[in-house]
mmCIF file with all atom_site columns, C-alpha atoms in Angstrom:
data_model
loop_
_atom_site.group_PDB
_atom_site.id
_atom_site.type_symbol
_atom_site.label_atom_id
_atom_site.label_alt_id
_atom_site.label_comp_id
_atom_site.label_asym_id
_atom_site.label_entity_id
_atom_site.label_seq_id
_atom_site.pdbx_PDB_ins_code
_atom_site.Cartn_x
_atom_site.Cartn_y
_atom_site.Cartn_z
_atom_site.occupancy
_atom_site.B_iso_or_equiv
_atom_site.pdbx_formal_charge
_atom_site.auth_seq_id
_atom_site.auth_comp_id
_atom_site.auth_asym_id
_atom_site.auth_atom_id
_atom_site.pdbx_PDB_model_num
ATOM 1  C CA . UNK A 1 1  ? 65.958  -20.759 2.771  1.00 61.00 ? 29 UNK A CA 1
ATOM 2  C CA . UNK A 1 2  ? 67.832  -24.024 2.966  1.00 71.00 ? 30 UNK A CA 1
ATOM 3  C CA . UNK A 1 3  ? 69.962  -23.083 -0.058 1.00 78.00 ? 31 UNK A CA 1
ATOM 4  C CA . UNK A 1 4  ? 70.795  -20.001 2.245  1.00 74.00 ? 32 UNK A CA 1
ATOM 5  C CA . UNK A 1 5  ? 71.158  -22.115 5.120  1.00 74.00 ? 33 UNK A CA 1
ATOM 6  C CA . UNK A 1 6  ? 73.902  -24.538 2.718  1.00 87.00 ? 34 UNK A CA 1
ATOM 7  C CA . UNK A 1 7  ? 76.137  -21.303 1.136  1.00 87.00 ? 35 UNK A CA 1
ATOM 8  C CA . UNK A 1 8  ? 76.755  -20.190 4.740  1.00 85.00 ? 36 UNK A CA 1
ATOM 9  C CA . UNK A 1 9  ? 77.476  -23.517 6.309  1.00 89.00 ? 37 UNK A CA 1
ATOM 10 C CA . UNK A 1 10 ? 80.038  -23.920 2.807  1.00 89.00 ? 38 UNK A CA 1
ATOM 11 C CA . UNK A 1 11 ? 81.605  -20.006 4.135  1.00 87.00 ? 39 UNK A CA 1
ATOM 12 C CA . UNK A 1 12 ? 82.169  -21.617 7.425  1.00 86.00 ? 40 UNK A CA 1
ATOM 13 C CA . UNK A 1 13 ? 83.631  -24.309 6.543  1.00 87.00 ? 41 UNK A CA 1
ATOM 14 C CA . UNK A 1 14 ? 85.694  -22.708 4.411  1.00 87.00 ? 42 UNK A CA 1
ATOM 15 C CA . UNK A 1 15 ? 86.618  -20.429 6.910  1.00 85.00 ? 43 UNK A CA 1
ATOM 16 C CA . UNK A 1 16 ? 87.150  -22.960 9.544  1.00 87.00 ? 44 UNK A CA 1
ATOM 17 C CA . UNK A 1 17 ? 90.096  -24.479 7.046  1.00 87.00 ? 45 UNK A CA 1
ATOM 18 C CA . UNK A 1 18 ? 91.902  -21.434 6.806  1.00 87.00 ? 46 UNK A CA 1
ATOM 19 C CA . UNK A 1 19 ? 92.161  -21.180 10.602 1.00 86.00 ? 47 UNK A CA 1
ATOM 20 C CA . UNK A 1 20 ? 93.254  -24.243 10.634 1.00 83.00 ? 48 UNK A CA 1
ATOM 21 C CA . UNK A 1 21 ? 96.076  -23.751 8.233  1.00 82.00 ? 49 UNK A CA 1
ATOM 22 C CA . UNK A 1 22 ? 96.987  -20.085 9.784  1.00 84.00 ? 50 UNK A CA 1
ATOM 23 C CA . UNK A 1 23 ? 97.014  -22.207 12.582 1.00 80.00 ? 51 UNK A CA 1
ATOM 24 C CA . UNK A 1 24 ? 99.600  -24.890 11.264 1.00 76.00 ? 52 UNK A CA 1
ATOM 25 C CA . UNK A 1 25 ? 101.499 -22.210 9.757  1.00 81.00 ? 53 UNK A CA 1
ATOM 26 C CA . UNK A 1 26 ? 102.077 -20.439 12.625 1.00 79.00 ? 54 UNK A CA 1
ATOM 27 C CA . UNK A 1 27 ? 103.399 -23.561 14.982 1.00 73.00 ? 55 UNK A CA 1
ATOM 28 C CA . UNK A 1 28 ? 103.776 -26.152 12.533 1.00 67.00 ? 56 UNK A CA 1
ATOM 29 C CA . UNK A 1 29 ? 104.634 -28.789 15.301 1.00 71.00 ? 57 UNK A CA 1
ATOM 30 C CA . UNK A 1 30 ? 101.605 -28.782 16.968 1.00 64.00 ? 58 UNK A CA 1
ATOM 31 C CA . UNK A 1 31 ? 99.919  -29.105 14.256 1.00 55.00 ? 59 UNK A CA 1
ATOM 32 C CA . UNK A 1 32 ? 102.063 -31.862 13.158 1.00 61.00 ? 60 UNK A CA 1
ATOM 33 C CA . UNK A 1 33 ? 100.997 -33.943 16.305 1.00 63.00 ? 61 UNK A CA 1
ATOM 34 C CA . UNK A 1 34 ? 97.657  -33.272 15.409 1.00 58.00 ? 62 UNK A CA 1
ATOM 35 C CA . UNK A 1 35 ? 97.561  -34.845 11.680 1.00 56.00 ? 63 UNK A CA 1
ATOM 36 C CA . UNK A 1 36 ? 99.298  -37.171 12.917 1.00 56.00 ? 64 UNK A CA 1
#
C-alpha cells in the first residue's frame, strides 16, 4: 500500500511541475517574479 501511496504522490508531483512550467510558459514574467 505505501509503495502505492509513494508512485502516486511521485505522478503528482510530477504533474504539479508541468503546471508550473505551462504556467511560466504562458506569462513568463510572472513567473519570473516568482523564481526570483
Amino acid at each position: 500500500m505505501p509503495r502505492l501511496f509513494t508512485e502516486r504522490e511521485k505522478w503528482m508531483n510530477n504533474h504539479l511541475l508541468q503546471e508550473e512550467i505551462k504556467e511560466f510558459l504562458g506569462n513568463p514574467t510572472r513567473s519570473i517574479h516568482f523564481f526570483l
